[in-house]
CSV table of C-alpha atoms and ligand atoms in Angstrom, one decimal:
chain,number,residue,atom,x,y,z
A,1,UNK,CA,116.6,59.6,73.9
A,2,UNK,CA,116.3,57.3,76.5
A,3,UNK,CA,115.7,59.1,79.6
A,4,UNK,CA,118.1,56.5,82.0
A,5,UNK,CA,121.0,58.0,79.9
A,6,UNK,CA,120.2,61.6,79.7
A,7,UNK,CA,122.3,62.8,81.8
A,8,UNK,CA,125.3,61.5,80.5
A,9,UNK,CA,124.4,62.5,77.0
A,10,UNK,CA,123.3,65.9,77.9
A,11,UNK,CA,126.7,66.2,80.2
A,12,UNK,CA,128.8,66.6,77.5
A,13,UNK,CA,126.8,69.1,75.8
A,14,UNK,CA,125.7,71.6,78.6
A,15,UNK,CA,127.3,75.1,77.9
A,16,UNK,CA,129.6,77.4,80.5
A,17,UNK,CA,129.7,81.2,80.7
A,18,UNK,CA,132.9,83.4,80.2
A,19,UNK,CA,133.6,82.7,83.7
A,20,UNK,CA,133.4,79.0,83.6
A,21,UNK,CA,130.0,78.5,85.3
A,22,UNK,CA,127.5,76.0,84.0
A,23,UNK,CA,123.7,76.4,83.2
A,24,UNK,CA,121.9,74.0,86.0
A,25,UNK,CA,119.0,76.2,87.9
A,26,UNK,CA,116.0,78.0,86.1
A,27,UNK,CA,113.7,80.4,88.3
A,28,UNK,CA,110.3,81.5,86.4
A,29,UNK,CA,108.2,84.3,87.3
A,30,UNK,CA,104.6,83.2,86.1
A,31,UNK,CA,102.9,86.7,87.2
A,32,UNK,CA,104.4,89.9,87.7
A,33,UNK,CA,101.1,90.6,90.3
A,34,UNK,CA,101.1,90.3,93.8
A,35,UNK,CA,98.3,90.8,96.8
A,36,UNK,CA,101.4,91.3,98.9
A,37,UNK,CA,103.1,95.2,98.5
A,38,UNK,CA,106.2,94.5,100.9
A,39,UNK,CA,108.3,97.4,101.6
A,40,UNK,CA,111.4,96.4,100.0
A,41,UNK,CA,109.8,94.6,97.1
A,42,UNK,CA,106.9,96.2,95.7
A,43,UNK,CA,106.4,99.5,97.2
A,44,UNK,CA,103.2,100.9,97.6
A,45,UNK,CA,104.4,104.4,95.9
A,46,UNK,CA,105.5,103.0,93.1
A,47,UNK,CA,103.3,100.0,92.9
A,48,UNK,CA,100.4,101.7,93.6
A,49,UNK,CA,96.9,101.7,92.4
A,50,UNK,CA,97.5,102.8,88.4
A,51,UNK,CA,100.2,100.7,88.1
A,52,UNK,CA,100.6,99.2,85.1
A,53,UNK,CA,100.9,95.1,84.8
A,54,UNK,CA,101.4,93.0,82.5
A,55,UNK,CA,98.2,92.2,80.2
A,56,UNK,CA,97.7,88.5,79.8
A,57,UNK,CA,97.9,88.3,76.0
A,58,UNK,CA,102.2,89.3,77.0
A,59,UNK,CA,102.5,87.1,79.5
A,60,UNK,CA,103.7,83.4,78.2
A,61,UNK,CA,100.8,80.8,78.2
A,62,UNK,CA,101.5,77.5,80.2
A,63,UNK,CA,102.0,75.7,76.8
A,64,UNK,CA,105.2,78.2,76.3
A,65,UNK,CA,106.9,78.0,79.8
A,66,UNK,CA,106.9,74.1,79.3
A,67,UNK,CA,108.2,73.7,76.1
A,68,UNK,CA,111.0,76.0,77.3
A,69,UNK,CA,111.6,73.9,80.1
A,70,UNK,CA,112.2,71.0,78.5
A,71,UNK,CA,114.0,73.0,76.1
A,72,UNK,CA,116.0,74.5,79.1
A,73,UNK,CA,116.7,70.3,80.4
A,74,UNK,CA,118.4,69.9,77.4
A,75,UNK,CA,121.3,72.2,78.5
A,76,UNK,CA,121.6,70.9,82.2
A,77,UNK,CA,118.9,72.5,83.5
A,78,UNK,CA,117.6,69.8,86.6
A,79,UNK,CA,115.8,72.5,88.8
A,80,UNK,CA,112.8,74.6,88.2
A,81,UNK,CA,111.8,77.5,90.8
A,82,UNK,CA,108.5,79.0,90.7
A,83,UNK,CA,108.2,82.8,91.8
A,84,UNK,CA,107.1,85.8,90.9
A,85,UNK,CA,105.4,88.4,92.0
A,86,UNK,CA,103.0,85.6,93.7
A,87,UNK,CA,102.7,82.7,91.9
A,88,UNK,CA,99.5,81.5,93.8
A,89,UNK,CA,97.4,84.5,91.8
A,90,UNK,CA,98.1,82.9,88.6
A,91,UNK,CA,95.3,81.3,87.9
A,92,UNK,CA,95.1,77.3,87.4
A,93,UNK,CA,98.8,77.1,88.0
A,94,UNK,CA,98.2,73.4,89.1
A,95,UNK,CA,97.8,72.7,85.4
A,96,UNK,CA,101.3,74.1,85.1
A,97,UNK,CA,102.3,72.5,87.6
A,98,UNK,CA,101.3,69.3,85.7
A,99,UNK,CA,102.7,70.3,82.7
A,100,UNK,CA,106.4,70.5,84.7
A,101,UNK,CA,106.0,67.6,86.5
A,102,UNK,CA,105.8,65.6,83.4
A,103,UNK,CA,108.9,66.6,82.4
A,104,UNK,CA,111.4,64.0,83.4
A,105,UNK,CA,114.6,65.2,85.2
A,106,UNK,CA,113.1,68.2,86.7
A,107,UNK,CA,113.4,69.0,90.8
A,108,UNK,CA,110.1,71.4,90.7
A,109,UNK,CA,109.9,74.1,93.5
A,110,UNK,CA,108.0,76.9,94.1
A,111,UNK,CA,108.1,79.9,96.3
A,112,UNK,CA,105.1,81.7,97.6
A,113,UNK,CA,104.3,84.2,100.4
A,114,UNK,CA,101.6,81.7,101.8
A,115,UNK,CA,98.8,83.9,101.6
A,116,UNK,CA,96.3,81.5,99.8
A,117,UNK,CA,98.7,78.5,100.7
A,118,UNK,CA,95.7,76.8,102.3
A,119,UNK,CA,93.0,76.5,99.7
A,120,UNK,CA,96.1,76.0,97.0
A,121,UNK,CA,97.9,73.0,98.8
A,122,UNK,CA,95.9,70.2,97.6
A,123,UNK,CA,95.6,70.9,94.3
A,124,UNK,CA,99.7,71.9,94.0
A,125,UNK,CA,100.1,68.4,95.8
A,126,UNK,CA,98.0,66.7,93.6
A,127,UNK,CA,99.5,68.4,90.6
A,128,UNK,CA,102.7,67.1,91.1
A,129,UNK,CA,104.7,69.9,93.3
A,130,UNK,CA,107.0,68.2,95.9
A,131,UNK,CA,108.9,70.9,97.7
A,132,UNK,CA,107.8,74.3,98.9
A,133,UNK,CA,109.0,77.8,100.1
A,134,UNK,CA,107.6,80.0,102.1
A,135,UNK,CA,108.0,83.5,102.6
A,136,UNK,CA,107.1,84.9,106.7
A,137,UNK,CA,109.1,88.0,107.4
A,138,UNK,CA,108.1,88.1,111.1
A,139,UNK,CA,105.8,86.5,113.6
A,140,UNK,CA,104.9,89.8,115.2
A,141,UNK,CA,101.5,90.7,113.5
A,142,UNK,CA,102.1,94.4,113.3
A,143,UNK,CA,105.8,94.0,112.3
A,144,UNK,CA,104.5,91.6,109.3
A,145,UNK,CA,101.8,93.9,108.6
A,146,UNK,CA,103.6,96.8,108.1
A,147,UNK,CA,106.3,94.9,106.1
A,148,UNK,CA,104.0,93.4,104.0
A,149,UNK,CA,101.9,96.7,103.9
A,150,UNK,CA,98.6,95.0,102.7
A,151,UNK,CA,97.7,94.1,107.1
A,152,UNK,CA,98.1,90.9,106.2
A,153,UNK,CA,97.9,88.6,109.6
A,154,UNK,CA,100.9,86.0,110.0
A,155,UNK,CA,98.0,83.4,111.3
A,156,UNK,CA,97.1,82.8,107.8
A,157,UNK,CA,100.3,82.4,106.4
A,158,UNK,CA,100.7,79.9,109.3
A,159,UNK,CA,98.0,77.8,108.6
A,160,UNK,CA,99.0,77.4,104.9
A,161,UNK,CA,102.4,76.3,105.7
A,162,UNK,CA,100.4,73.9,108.1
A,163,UNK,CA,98.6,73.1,105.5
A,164,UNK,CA,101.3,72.7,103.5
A,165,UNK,CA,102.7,70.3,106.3
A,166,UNK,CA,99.5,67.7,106.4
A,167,UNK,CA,99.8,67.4,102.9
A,168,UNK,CA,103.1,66.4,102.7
A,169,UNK,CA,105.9,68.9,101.4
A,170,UNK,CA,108.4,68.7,103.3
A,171,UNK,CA,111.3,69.7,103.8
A,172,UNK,CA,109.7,72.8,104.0
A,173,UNK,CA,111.6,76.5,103.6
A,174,UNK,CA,110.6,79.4,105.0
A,175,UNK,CA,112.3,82.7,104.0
A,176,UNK,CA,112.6,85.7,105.9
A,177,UNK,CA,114.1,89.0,104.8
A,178,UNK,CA,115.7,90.6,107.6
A,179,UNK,CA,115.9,94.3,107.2
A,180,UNK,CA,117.3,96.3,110.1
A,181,UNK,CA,115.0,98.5,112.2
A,182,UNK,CA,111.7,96.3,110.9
A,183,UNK,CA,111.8,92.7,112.1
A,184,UNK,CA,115.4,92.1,113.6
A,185,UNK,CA,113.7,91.8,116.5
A,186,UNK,CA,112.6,88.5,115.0
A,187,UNK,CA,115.4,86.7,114.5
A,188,UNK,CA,115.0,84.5,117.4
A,189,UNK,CA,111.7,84.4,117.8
A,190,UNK,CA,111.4,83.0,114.3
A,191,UNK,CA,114.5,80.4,114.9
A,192,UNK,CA,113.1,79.0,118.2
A,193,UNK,CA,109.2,78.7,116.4
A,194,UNK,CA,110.6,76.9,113.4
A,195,UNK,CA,113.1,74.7,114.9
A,196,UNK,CA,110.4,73.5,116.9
A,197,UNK,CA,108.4,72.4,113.8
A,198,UNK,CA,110.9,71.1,111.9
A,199,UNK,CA,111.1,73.8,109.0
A,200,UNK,CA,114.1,75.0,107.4
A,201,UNK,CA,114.2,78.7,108.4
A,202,UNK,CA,115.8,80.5,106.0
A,203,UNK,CA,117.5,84.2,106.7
A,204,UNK,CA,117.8,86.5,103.3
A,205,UNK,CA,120.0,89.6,103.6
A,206,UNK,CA,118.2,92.5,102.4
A,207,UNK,CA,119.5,93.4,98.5
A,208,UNK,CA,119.1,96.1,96.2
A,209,UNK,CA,117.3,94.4,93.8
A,210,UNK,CA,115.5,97.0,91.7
A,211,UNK,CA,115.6,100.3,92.0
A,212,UNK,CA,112.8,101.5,93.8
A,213,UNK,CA,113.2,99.6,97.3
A,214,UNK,CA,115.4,102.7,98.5
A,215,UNK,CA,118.3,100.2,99.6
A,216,UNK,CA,121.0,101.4,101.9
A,217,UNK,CA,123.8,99.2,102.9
A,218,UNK,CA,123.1,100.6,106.7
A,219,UNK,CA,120.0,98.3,106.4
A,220,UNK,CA,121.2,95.3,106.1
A,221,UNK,CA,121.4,93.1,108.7
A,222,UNK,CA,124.5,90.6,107.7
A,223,UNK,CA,124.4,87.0,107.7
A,224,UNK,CA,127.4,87.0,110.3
A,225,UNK,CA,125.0,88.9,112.9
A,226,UNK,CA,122.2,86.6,112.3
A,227,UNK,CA,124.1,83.4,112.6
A,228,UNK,CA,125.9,85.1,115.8
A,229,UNK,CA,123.2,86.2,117.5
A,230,UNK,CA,121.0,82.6,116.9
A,231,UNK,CA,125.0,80.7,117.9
A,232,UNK,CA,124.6,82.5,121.4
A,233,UNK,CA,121.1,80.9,122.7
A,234,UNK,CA,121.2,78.0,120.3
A,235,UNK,CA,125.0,76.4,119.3
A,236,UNK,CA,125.2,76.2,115.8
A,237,UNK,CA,127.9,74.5,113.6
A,238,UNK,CA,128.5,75.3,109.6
A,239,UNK,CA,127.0,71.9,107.3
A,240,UNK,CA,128.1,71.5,104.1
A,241,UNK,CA,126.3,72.5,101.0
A,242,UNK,CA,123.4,69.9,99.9
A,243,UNK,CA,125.0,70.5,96.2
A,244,UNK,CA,127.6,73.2,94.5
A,245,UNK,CA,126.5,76.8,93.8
A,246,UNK,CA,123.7,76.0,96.7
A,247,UNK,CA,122.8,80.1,97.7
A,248,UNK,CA,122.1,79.5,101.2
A,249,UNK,CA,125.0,78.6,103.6
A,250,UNK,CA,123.6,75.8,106.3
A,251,UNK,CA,124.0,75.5,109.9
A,252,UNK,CA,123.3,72.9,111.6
A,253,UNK,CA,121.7,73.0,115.5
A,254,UNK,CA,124.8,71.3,117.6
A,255,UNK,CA,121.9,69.4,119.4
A,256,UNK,CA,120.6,67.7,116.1
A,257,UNK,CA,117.6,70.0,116.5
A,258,UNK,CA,117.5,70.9,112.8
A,259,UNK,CA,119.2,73.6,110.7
A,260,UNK,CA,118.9,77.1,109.3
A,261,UNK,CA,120.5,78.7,106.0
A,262,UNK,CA,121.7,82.5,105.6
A,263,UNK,CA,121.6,83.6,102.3
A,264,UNK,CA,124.6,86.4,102.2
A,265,UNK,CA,124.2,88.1,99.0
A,266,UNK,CA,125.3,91.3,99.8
A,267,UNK,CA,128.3,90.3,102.1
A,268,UNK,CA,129.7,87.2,100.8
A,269,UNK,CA,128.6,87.1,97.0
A,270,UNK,CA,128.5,83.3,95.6
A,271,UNK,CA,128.6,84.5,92.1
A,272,UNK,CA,131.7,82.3,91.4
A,273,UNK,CA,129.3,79.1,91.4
A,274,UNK,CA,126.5,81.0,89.7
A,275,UNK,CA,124.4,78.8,87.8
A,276,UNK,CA,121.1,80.6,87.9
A,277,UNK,CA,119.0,81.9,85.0
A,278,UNK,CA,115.6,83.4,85.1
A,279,UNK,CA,112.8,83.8,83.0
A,280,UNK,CA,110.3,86.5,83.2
A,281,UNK,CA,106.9,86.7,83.3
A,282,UNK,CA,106.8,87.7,79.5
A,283,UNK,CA,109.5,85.1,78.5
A,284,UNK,CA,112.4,87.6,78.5
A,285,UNK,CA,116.0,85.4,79.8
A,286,UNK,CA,118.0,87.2,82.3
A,287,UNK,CA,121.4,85.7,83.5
A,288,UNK,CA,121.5,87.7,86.5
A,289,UNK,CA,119.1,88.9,89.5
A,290,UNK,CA,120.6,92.7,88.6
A,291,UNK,CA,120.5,92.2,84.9
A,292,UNK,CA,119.4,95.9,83.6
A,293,UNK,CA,118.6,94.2,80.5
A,294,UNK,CA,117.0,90.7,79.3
A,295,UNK,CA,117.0,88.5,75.7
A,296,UNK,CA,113.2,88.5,74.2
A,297,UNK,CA,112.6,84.3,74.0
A,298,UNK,CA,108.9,85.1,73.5
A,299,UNK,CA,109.2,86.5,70.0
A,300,UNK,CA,111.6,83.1,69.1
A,301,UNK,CA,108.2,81.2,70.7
A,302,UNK,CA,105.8,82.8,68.7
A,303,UNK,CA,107.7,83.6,65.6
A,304,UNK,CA,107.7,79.8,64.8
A,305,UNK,CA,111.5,79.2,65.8
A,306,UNK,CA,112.3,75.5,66.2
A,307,UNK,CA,113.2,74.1,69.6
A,308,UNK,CA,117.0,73.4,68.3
A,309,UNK,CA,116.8,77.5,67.0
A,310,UNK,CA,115.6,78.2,70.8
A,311,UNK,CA,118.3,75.6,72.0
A,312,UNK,CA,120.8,77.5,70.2
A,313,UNK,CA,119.9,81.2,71.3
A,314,UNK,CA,119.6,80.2,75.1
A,315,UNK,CA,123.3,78.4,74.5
A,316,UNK,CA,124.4,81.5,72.7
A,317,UNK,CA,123.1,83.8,75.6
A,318,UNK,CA,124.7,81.6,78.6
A,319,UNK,CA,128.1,81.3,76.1
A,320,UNK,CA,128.3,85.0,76.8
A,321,UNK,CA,127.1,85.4,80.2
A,322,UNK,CA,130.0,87.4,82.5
A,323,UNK,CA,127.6,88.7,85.3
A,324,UNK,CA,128.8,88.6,89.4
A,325,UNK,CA,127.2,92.0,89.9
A,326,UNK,CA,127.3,90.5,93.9
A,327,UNK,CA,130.8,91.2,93.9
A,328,UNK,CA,131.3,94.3,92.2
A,329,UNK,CA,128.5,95.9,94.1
A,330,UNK,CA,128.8,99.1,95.3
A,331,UNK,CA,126.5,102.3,96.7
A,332,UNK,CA,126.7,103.5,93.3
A,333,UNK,CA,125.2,100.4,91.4
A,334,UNK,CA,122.9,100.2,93.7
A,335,UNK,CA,121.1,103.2,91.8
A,336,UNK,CA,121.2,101.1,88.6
A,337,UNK,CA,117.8,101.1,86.9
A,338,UNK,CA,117.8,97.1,87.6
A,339,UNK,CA,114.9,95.2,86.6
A,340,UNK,CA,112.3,94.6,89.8
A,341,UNK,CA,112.3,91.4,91.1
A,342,UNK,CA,108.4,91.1,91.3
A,343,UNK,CA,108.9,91.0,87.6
A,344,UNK,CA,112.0,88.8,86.8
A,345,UNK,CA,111.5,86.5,89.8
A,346,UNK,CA,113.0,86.2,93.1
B,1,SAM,N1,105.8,86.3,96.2
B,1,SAM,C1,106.6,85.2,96.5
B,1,SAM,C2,107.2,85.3,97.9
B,1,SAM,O1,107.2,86.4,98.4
B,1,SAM,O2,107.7,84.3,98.4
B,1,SAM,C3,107.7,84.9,95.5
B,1,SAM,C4,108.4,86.0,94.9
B,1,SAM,S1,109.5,86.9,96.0
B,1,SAM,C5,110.1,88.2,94.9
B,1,SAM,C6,110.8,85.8,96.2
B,1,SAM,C7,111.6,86.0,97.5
B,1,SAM,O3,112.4,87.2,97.3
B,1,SAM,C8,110.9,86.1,98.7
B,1,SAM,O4,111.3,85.2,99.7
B,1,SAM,C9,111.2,87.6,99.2
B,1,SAM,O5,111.2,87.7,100.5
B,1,SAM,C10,112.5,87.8,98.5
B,1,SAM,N2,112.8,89.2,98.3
B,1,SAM,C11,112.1,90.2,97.7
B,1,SAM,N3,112.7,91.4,97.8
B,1,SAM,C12,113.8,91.2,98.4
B,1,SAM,C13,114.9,92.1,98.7
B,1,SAM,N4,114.9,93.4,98.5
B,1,SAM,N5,116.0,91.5,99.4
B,1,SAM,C14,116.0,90.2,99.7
B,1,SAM,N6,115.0,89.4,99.4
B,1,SAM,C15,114.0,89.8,98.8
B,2,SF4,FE1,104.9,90.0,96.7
B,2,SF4,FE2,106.8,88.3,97.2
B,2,SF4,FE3,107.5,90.8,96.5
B,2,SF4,FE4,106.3,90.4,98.9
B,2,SF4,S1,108.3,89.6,98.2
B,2,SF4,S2,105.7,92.0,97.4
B,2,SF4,S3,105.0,88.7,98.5
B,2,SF4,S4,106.4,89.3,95.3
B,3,SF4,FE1,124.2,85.2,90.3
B,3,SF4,FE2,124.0,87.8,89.7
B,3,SF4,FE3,123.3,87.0,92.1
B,3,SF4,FE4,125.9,87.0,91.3
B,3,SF4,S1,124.6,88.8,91.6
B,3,SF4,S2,124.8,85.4,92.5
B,3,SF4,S3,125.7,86.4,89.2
B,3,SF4,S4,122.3,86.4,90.2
């Protein structure tokens, strides 16, 4: 097919859940490891020293996460997310990185906590990777360090996003979990350092993802406190979404400074405009963040299934899809035995 015309042709054919919602944004977690064990992420107690990860022989080889994405760009599919656990300890993921960038149509993205940012930048660059996140939950070493729980210093995640700078991502996101009693504190600290360099700082309501990460709705610092208390030393005024179904809601700085975005999944859900599926580290599909369950694509991939057979059970899947667990949340789902993020990707 002639690539010019793609997306007209595809258009016509891309699926929509039972709620109307089509299939445009695919996240994939290419490691379920990470050298990070943040608090409300990977917990040290129950990620801990004989926990069990994946082996590599389970996880799916670069070879397999392409051909689904192309697969995947057949149904609508124009943006790719990289995540994990931490996507920077998979090793040679520049040669995935290739691999993806080959694939016309695809916005290629990748989230990281920054920790080996620096030595990784050229080689993502030069692979092919455009656009970068970053994850920096504070600026206050012992308030990262005992978020991150590894005493991990923020001057190294600094320099990789510098890093990241010289070589040219930009824009670049940074993401900061706000969870209230550890880094509030940080709120404006993090604005005014940010806004000064030109980053898009990035405010994620602490969720219940999982269920080891203890959530209470107490700790959750909403997006409406965040954007207030930033409004009050620096004007803000609400910007419209870059696209539909964009998660984070922007504000612009009134004096053309820049802008942040406030992610509000707990307290106003976007589930409506929904178009996100992820892939796990061992190729299982999961059509939402609190999924307690995900469809096996790895056994299609190595049971010798065609791509239209693989075409056909990923259409299937998304046909069925009803999920808006953001909206129906409640304290009692938020004991569900959901699947960790570290594993299906954040
Ligand atoms: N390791 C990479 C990183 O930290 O950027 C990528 C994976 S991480 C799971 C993806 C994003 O999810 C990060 O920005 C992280 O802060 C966020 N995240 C993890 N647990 C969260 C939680 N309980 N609530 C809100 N965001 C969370
Ligand atoms: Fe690792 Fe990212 Fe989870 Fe932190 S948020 S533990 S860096 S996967
Ligand atoms: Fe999408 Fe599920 Fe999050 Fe709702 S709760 S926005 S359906 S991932």
């Amino acid at each position: 097919m002639n690539d010019s015309r793609m997306p007209y042709a595809v258009a016509a054919t891309v699926p929509h859940d039972q709620l109307g919602r089509a299939l445009h944004d695919l996240r994939i977690s290419v490691t379920d490891r990470c050298n990070f064990r943040c608090v409300y992420c990977m917990p040290k107690e129950v990620f801990g020293r004989d926990h069990q990860f994946l082996e590599r022989r389970e996880l799916l080889t670069f070879e397999e996460i392409t051909r689904l994405a192309r697969i995947f760009t057949r149904h609508g599919v124009g943006k790719i997310r990289l995540t994990g656990g931490e996507p920077l300890v998979r090793r040679n993921l520049e040669e995935l990185i290739a691999m993806l960038a080959a694939v016309p149509g695809l916005d290629l993205t990748l989230t990281t906590n920054g920790s080996l940012l620096k030595q990784k930048t050229r080689a993502l660059r030069d692979a092919g990777l455009k656009r970068i996140t970053v994850s920096l939950d504070s600026l206050d070493d012992e308030t990262f360090m005992r978020m991150n729980d590894v005493d991990f210093p923020v001057a190294r995640v600094l320099e990789g996003i510098e890093a990241a700078a010289a070589a040219g991502f930009a824009p670049i996101k940074i993401n900061m979990v706000v969870k209230r009693g550890m880094n509030e504190a940080g709120i404006l600290p993090m604005a005014r350092f940010f806004r000064e360099r030109g980053h898009i700082l990035r405010f994620i309501e602490y969720m219940d993802v999982g269920h080891t990460n203890g959530w209470r709705m107490d700790d959750v610092v909403t997006a409406r406190e965040i954007v207030e208390r930033i409004n009050a030393e620096m004007p803000l005024e609400p910007a419209d979404p870059n696209y539909r179904g964009e998660v984070a809601r922007r504000w612009r700085y009134r004096d053309g400074s820049g802008e942040i975005g406030v992610i509000a999944s707990v307290t106003q859900a976007f589930c409506r405009d929904c178009t996100r599926v992820r892939l796990s580290t061992e190729g299982k599909l999961y059509t939402c963040l609190f999924a307690t369950g995900g469809h096996d694509l790895r056994s299609l991939l190595r049971g010798g299934a065609s791509d239209d057979e693989i075409d056909a059970a990923i259409r299937a899947i998304w046909a069925k899809r009803s999920d808006r667990y953001s909206e129906i949340r409640t304290a009692q789902t938020a004991k569900l035995e959901k699947i960790e993020m570290s594993y299906i990707g954040g």
